[in-house]
C-alpha atoms as a PDB file:
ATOM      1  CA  UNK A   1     139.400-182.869 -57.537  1.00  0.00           C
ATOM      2  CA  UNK A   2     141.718-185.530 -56.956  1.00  0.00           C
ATOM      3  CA  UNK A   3     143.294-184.174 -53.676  1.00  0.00           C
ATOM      4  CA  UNK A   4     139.307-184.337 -52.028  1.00  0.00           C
ATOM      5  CA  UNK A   5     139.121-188.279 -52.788  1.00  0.00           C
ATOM      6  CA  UNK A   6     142.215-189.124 -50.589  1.00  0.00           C
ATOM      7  CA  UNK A   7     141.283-188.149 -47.005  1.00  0.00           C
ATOM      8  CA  UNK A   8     137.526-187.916 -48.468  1.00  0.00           C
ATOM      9  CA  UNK A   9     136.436-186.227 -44.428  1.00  0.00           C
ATOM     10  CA  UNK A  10     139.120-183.793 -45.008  1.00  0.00           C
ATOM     11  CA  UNK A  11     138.225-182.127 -48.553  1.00  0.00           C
ATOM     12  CA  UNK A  12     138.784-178.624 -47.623  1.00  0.00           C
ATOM     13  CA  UNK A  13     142.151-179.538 -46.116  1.00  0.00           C
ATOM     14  CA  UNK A  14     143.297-181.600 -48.687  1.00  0.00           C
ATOM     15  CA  UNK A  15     142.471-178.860 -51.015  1.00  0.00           C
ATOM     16  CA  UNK A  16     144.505-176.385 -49.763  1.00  0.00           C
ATOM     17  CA  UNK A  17     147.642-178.290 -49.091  1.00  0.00           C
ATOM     18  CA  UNK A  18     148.048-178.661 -52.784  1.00  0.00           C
ATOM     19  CA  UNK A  19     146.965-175.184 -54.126  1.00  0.00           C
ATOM     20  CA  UNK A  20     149.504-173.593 -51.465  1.00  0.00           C
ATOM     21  CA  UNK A  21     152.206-176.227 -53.146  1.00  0.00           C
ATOM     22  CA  UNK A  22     151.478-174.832 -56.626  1.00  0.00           C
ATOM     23  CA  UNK A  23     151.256-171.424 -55.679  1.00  0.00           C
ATOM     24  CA  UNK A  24     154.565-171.395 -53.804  1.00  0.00           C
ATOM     25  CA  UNK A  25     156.373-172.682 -56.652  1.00  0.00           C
ATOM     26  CA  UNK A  26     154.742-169.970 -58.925  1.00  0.00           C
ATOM     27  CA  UNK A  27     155.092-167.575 -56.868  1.00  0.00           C
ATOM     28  CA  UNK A  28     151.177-166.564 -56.600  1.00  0.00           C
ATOM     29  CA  UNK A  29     149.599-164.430 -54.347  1.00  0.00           C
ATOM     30  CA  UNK A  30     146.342-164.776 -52.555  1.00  0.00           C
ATOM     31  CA  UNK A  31     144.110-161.835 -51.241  1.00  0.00           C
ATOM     32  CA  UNK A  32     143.338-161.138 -47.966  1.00  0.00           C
ATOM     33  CA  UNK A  33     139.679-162.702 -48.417  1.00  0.00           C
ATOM     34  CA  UNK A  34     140.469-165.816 -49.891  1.00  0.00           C
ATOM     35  CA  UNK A  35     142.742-166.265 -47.287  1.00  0.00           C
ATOM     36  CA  UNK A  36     140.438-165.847 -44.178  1.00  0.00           C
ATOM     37  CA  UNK A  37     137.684-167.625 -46.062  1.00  0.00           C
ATOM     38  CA  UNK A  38     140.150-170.721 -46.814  1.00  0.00           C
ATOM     39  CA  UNK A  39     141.163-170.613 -42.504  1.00  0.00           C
ATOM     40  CA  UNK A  40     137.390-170.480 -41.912  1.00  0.00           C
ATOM     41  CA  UNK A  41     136.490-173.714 -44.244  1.00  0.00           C
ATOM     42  CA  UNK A  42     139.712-175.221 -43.046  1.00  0.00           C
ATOM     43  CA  UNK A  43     138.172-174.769 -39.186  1.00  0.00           C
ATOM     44  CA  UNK A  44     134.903-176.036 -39.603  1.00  0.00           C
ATOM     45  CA  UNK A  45     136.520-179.104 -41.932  1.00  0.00           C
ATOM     46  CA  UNK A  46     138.616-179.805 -38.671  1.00  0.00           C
ATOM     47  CA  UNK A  47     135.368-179.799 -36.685  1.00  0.00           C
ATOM     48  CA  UNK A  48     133.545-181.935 -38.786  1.00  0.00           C
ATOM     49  CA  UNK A  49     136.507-184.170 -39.256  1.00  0.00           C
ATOM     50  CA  UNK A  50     136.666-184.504 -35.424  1.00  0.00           C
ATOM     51  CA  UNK A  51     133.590-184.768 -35.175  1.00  0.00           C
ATOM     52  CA  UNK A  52     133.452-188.096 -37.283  1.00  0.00           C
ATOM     53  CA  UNK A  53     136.639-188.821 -35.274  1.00  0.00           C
ATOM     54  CA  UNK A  54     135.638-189.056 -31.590  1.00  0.00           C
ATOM     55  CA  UNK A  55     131.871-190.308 -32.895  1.00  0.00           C
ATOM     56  CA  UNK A  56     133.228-193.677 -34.084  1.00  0.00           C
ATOM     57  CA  UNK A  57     135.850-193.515 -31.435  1.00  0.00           C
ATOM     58  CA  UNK A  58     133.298-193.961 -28.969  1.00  0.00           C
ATOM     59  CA  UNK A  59     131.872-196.691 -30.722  1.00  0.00           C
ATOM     60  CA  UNK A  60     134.879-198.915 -31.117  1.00  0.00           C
ATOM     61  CA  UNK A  61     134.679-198.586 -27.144  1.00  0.00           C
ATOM     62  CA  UNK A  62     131.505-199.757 -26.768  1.00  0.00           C
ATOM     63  CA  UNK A  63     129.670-196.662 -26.582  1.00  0.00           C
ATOM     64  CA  UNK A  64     126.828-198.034 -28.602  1.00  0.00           C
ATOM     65  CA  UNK A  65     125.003-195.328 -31.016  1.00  0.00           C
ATOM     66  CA  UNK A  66     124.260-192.294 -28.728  1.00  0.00           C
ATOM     67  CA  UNK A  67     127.520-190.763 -28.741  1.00  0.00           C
ATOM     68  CA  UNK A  68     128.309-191.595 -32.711  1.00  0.00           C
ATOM     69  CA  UNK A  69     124.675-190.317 -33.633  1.00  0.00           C
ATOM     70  CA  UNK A  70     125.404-186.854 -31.816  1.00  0.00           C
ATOM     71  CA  UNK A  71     128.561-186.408 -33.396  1.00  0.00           C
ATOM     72  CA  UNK A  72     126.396-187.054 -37.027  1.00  0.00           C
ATOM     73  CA  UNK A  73     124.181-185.043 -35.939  1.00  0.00           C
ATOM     74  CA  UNK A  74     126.927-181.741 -35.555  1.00  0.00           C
ATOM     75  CA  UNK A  75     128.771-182.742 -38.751  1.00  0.00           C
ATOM     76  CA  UNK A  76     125.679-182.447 -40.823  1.00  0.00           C
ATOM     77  CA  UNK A  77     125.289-179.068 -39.698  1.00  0.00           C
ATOM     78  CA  UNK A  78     128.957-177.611 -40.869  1.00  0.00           C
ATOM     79  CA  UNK A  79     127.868-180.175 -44.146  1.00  0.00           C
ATOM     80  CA  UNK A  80     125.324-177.635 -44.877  1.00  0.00           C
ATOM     81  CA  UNK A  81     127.694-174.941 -44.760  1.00  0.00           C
ATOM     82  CA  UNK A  82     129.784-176.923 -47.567  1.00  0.00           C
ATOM     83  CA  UNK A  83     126.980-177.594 -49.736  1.00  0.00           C
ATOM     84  CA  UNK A  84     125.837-174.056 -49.209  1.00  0.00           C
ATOM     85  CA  UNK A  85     129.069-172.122 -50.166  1.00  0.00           C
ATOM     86  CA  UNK A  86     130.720-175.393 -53.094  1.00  0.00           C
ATOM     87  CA  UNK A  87     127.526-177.092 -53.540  1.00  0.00           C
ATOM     88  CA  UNK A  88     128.792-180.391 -52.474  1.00  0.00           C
ATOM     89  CA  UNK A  89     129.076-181.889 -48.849  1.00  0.00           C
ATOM     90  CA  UNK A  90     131.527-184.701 -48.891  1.00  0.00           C
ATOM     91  CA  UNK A  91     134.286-183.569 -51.931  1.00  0.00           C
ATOM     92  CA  UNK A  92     133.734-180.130 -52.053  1.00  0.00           C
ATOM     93  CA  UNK A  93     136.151-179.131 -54.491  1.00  0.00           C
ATOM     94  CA  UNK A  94     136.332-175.555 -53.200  1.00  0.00           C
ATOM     95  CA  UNK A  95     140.020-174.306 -52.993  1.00  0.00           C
ATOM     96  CA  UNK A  96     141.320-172.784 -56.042  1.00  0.00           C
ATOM     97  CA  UNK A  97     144.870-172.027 -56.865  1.00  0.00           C
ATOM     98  CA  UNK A  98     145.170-168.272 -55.931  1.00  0.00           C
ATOM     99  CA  UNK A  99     142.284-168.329 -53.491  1.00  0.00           C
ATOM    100  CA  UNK A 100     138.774-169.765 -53.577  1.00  0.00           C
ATOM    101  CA  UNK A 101     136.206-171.103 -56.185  1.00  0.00           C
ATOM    102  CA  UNK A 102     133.781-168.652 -55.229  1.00  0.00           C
ATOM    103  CA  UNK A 103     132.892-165.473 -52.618  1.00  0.00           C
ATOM    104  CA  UNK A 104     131.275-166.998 -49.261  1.00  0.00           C
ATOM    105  CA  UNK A 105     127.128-166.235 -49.990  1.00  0.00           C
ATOM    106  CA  UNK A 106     124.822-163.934 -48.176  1.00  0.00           C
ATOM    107  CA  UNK A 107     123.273-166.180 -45.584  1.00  0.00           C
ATOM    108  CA  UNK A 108     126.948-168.058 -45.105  1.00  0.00           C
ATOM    109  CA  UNK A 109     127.840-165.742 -42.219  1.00  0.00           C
ATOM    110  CA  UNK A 110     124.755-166.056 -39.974  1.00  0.00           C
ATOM    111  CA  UNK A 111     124.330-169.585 -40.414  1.00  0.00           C
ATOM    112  CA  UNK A 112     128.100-170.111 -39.551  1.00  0.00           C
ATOM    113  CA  UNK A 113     127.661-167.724 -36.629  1.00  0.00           C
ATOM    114  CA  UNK A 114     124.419-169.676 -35.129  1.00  0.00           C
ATOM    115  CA  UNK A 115     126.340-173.160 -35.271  1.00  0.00           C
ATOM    116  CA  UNK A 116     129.077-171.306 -33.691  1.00  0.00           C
ATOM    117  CA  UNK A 117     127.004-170.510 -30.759  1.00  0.00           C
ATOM    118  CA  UNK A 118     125.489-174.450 -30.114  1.00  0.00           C
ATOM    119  CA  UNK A 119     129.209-175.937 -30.874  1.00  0.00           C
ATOM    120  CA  UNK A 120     130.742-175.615 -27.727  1.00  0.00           C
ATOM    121  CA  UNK A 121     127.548-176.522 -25.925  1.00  0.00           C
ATOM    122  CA  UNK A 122     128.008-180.312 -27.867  1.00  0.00           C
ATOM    123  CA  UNK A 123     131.195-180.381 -27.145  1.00  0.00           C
ATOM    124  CA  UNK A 124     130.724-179.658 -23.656  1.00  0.00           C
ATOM    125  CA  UNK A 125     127.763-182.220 -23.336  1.00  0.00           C
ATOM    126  CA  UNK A 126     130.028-185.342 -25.253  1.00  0.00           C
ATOM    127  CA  UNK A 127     133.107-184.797 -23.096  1.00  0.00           C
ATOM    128  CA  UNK A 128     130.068-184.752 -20.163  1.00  0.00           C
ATOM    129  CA  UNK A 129     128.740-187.670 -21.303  1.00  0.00           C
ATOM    130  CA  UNK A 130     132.077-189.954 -21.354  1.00  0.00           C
ATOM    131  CA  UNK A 131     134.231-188.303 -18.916  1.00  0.00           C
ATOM    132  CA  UNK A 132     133.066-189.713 -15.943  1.00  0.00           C
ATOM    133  CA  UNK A 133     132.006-193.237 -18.092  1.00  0.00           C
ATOM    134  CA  UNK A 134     133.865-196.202 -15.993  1.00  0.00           C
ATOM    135  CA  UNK A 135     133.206-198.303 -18.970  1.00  0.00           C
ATOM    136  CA  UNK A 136     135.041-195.388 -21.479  1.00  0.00           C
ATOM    137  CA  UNK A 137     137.433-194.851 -18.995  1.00  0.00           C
ATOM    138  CA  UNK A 138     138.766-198.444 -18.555  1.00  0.00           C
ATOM    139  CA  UNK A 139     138.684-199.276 -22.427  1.00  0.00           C
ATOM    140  CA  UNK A 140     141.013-195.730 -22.826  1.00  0.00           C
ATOM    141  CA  UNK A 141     143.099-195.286 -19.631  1.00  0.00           C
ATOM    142  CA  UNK A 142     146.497-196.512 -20.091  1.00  0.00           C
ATOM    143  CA  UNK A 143     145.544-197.907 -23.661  1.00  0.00           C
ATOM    144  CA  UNK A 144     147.758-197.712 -26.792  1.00  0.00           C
ATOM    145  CA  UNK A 145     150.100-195.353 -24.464  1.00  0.00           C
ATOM    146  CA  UNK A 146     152.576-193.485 -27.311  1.00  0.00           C
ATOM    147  CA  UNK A 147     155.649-191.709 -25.400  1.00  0.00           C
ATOM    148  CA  UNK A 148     156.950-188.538 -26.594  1.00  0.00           C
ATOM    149  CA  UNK A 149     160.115-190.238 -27.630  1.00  0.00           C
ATOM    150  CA  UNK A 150     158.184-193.226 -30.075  1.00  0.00           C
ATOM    151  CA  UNK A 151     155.716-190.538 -31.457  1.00  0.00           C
ATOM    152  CA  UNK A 152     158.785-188.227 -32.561  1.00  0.00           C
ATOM    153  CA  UNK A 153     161.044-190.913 -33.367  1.00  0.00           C
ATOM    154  CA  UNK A 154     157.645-192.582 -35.723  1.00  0.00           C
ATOM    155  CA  UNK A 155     157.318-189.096 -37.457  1.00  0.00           C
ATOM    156  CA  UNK A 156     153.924-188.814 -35.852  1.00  0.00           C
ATOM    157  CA  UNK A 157     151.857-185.113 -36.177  1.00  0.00           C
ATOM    158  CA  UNK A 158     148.684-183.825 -35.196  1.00  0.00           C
ATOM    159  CA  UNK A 159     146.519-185.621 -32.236  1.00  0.00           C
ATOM    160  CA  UNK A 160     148.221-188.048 -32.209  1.00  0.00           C
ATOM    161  CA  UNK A 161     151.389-186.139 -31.402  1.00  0.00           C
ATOM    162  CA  UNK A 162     149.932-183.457 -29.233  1.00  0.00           C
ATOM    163  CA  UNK A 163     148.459-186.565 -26.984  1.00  0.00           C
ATOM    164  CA  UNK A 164     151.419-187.258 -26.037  1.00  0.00           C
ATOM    165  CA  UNK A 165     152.698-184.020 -24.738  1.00  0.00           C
ATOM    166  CA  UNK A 166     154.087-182.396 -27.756  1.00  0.00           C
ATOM    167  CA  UNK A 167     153.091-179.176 -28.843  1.00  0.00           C
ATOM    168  CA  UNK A 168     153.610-178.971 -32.810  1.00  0.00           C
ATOM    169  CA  UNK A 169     150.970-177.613 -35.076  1.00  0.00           C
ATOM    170  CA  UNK A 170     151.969-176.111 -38.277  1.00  0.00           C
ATOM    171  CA  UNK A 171     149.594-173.436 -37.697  1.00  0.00           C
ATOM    172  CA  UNK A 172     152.155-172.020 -34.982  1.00  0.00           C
ATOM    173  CA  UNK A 173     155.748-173.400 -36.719  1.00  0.00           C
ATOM    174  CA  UNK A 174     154.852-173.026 -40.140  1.00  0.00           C
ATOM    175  CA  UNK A 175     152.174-170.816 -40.283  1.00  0.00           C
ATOM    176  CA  UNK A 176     150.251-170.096 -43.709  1.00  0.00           C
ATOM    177  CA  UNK A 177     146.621-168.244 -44.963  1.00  0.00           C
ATOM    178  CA  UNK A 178     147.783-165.704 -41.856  1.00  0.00           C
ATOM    179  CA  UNK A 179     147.386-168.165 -39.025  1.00  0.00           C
ATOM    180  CA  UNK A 180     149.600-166.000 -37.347  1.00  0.00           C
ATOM    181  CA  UNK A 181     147.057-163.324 -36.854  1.00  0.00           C
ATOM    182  CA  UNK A 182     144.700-165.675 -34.886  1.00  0.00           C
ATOM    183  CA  UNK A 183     145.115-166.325 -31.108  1.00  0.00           C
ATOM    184  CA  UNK A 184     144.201-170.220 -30.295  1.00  0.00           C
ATOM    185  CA  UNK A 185     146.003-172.387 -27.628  1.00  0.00           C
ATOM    186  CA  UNK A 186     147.787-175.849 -28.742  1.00  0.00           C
ATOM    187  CA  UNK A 187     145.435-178.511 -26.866  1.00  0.00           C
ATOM    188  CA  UNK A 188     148.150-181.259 -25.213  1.00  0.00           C
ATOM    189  CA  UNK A 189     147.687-184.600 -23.465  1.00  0.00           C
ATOM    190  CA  UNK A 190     149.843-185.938 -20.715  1.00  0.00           C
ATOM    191  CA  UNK A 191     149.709-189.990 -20.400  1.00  0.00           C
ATOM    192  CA  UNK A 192     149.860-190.223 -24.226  1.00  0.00           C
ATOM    193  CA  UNK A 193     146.901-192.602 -23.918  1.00  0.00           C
ATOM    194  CA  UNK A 194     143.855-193.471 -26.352  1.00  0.00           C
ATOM    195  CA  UNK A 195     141.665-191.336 -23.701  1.00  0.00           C
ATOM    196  CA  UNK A 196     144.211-188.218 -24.112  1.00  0.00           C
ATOM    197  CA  UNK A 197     143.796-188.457 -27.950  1.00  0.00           C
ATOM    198  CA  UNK A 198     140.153-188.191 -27.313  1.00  0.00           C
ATOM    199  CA  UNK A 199     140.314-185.042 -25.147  1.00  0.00           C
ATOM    200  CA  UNK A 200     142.609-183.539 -27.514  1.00  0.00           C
ATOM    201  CA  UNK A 201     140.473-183.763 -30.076  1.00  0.00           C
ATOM    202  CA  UNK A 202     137.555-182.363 -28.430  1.00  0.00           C
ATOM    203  CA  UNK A 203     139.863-179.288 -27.518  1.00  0.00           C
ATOM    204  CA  UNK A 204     140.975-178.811 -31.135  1.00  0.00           C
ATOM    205  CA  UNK A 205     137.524-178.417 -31.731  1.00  0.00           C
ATOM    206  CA  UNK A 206     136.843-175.763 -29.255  1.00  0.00           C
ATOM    207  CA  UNK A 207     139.779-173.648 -30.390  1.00  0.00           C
ATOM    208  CA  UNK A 208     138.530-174.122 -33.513  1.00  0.00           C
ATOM    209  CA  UNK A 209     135.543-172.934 -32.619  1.00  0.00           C
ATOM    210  CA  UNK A 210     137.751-169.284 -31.326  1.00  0.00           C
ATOM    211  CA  UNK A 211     139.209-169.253 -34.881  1.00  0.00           C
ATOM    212  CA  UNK A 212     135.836-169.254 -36.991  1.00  0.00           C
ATOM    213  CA  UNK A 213     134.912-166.078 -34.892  1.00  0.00           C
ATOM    214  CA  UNK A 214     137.966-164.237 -35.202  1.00  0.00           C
ATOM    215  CA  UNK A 215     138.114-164.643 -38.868  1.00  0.00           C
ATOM    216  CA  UNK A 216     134.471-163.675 -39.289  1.00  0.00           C
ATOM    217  CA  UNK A 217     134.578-160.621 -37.397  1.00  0.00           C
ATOM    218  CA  UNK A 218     137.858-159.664 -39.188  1.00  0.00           C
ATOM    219  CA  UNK A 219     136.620-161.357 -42.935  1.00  0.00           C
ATOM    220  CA  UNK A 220     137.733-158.027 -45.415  1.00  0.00           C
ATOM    221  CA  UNK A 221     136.609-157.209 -48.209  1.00  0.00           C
ATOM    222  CA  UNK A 222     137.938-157.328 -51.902  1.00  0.00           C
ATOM    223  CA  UNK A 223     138.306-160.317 -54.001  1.00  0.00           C
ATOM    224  CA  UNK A 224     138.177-163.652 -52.957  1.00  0.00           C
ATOM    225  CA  UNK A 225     140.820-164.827 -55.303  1.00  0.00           C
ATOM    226  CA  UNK A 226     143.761-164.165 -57.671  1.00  0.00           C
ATOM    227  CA  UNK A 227     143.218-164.359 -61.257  1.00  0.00           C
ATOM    228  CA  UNK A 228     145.346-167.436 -62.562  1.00  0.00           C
ATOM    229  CA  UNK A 229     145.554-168.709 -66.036  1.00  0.00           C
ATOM    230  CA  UNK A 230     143.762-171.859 -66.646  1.00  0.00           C
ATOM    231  CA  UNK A 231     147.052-173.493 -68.331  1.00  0.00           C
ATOM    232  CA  UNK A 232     149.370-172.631 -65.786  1.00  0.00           C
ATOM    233  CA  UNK A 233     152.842-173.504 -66.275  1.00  0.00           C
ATOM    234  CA  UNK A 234     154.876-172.627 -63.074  1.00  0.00           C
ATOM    235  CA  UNK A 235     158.416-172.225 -63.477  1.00  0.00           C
ATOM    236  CA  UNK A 236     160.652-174.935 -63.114  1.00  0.00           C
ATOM    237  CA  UNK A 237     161.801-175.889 -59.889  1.00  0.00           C
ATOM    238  CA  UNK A 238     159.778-177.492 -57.079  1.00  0.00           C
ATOM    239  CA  UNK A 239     158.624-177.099 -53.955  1.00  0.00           C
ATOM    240  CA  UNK A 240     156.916-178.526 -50.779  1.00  0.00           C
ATOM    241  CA  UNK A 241     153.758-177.324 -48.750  1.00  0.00           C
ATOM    242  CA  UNK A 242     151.655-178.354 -45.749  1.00  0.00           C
ATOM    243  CA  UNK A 243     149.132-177.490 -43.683  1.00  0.00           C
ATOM    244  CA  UNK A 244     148.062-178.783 -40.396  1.00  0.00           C
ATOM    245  CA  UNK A 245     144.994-181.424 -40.642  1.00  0.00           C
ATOM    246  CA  UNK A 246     142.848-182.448 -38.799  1.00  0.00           C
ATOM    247  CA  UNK A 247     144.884-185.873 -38.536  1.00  0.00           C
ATOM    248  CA  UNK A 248     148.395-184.258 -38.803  1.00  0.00           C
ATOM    249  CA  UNK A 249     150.610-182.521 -41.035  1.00  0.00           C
ATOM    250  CA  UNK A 250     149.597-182.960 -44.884  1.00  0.00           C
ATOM    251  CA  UNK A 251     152.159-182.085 -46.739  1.00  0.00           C
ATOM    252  CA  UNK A 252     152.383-181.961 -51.136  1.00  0.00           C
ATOM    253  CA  UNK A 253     155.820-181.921 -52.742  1.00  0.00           C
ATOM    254  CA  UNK A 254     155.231-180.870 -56.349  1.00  0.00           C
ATOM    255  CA  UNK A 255     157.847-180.541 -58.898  1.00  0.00           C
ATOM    256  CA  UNK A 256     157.843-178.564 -62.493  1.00  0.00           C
ATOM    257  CA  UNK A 257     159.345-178.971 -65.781  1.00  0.00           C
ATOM    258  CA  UNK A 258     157.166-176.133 -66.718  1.00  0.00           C
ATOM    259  CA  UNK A 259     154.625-178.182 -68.205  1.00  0.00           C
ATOM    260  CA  UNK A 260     150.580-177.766 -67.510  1.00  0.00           C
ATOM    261  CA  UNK A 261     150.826-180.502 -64.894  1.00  0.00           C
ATOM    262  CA  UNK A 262     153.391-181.559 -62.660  1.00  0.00           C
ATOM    263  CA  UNK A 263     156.649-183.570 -63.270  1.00  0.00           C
ATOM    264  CA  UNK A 264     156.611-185.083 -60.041  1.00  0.00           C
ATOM    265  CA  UNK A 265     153.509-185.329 -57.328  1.00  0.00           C
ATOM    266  CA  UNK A 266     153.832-186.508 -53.785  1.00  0.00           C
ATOM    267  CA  UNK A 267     152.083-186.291 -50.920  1.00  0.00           C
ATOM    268  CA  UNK A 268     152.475-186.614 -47.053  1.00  0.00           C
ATOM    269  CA  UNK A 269     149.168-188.321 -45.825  1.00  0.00           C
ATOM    270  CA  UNK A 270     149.148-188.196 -42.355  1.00  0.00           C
ATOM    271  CA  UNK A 271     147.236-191.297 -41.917  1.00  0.00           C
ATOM    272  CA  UNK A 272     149.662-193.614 -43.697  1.00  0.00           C
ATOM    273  CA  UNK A 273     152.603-192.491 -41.177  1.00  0.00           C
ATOM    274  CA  UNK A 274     150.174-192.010 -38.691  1.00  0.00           C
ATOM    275  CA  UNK A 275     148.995-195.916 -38.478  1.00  0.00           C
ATOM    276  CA  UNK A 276     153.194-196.905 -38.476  1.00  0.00           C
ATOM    277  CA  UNK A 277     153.266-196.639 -34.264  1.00  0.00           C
ATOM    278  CA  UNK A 278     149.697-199.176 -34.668  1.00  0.00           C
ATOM    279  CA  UNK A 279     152.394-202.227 -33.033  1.00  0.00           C
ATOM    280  CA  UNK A 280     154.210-200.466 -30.837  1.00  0.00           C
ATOM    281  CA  UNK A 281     151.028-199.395 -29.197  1.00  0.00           C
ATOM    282  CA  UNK A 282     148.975-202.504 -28.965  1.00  0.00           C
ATOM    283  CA  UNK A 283     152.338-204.819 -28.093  1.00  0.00           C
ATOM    284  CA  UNK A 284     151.160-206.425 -24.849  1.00  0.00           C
ATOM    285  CA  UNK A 285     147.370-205.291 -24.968  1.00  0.00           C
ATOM    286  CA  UNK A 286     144.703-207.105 -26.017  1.00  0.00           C
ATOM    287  CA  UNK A 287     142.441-207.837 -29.026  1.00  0.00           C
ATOM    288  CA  UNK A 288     139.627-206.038 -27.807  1.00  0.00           C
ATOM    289  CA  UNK A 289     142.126-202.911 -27.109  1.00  0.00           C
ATOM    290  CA  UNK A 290     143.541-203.432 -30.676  1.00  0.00           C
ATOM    291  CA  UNK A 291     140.006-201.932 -32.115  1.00  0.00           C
ATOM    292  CA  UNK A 292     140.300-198.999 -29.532  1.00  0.00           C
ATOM    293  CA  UNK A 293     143.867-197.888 -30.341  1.00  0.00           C
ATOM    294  CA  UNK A 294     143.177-198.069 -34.005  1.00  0.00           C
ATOM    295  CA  UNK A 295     140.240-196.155 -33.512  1.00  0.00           C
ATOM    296  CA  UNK A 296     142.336-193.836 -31.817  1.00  0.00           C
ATOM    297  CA  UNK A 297     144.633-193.066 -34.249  1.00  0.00           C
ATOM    298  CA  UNK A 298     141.644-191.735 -36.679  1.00  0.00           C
ATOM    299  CA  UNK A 299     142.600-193.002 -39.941  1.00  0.00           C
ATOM    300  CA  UNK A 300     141.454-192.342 -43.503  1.00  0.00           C
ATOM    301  CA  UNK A 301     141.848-195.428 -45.691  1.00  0.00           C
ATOM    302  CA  UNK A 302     141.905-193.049 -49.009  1.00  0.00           C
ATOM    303  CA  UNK A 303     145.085-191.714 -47.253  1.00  0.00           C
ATOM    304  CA  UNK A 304     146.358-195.465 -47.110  1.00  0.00           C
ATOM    305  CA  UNK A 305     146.300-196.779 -49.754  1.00  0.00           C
ATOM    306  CA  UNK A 306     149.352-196.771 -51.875  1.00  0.00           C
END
């Protein structure tokens, strides 16, 4: 419960970066099912999380309400999916070390599959919306511009990274739950601009989008998790995990002295390493473009905080 209370629009995520720490050092396996159910809530956490993302994004450009409200509006949706499958929305508590809390219900699979359908449609209609926007496209063009050599040399992942050209995800270099089994492209900018995070993010979403269906039409059966003891003591040793979110690579470094809890417990938050290139990008700008490059970088203050 802890891990859904630092990036608290991430849950899912941040649930699954941790239990694929533990199990790696125990040396658990998962089934097949938990697996592609933990990719699917992964996905539609990444949509939701973007969602929130490029909604208040908008806003810190000016784009007053409309755009933020629509982007509400498609979060609450994959929110109901949450709350239908963990019975919570926001900290969902729903990975489980060896798979998931629970099998996906009955109605799960058609209500995922008719928000499927209207999400690119959204998508399509916000990027419509803003794309053509002189006002948008002055306050983001050339804006908190992050070259491939200051986003590497900051330790910068996700958007933020892939805005600027590079193509790292850790679903393709690192992949885990059998990400390898999924085809999706690696959405890129190519100024490295607030405006290329932006259309990056909507991408992410649509590809996101591709992975939902592929996992549903290929969800197997069997169980939906491992059976674990409820003391677990892992052997001792330690060991690192991560997974890509939807702000970057989250990463947990866990280490055992075969006790019930761990020895030592840190974590990667891509927010706090994120928000380290924050001068480097606004150097010479403005105040006013201060709020949009922060807003660009997508931060979680629960991530922050120290």
């Amino acid at each position: 419960p802890f891990t859904d209370r630092t990036d608290y629009l991430s849950s899912m995520s941040n649930n699954l970066g941790y239990v694929l720490a533990v199990e790696r050092l125990a040396g658990i396996d998962v089934p097949a099912r938990g697996n592609a159910i933990r990719v699917i809530m992964a996905e539609f956490q990444r949509i939701a999380s973007h969602c929130m993302a490029v909604g208040a994004f908008t806003n810190d450009t000016g784009a007053w309400q409309t755009p933020v409200m629509w982007s509400f509006r498609e979060r609450e949706k994959v929110l109901d999916l949450f709350e239908m499958t963990s019975g919570a929305r926001l900290t969902c508590n729903y990975m489980r070390i060896g798979g998931v809390a629970c099998d996906l219900p009955k109605d799960f699979e058609p209500a995922a599959r008719k928000l499927l359908s209207t999400l690119p449609g959204f998508i399509d209609e916000m990027e419509g919306l803003l794309s053509a926007n002189e006002i948008f496209l002055a306050r983001t063009k050339k804006v908190g511009v992050l070259t491939p050599e200051m986003a590497t040399n900051s330790s910068l992942t996700g958007p933020l990274l892939r805005g600027s050209g590079i193509p790292w995800d850790i679903r393709k270099a690192d992949p885990y739950c059998g990400y390898e089994q999924y085809d999706f492209d690696i959405p890129i900018g190519y100024n490295g601009d607030s405006h290329d995070r932006f259309i990056v993010r909507l991408e992410e979403m649509r590809q996101s989008v591709k992975i939902i269906r592929q996992a549903l039409d290929g969800l197997p059966g069997g169980p939906h998790s491992t059976q674990v003891p409820l003391a677990l003591r892992p052997p001792r040793g330690e060991a690192y995990a991560r997974v890509e979110g939807p702000r970057g690579e989250l990463g947990y470094y866990l280490v055992s002295d075969e006790g019930p809890s761990p020895y030592r417990f840190h974590i990667r938050p891509p927010s706090f390493i994120n928000l380290s290139a924050l001068r480097e990008m606004t150097v010479g700008g403005t105040v006013a473009d201060a709020i949009v490059v922060l807003g660009s970088i997508d931060i979680v203050v629960g991530e922050i905080d120290r």
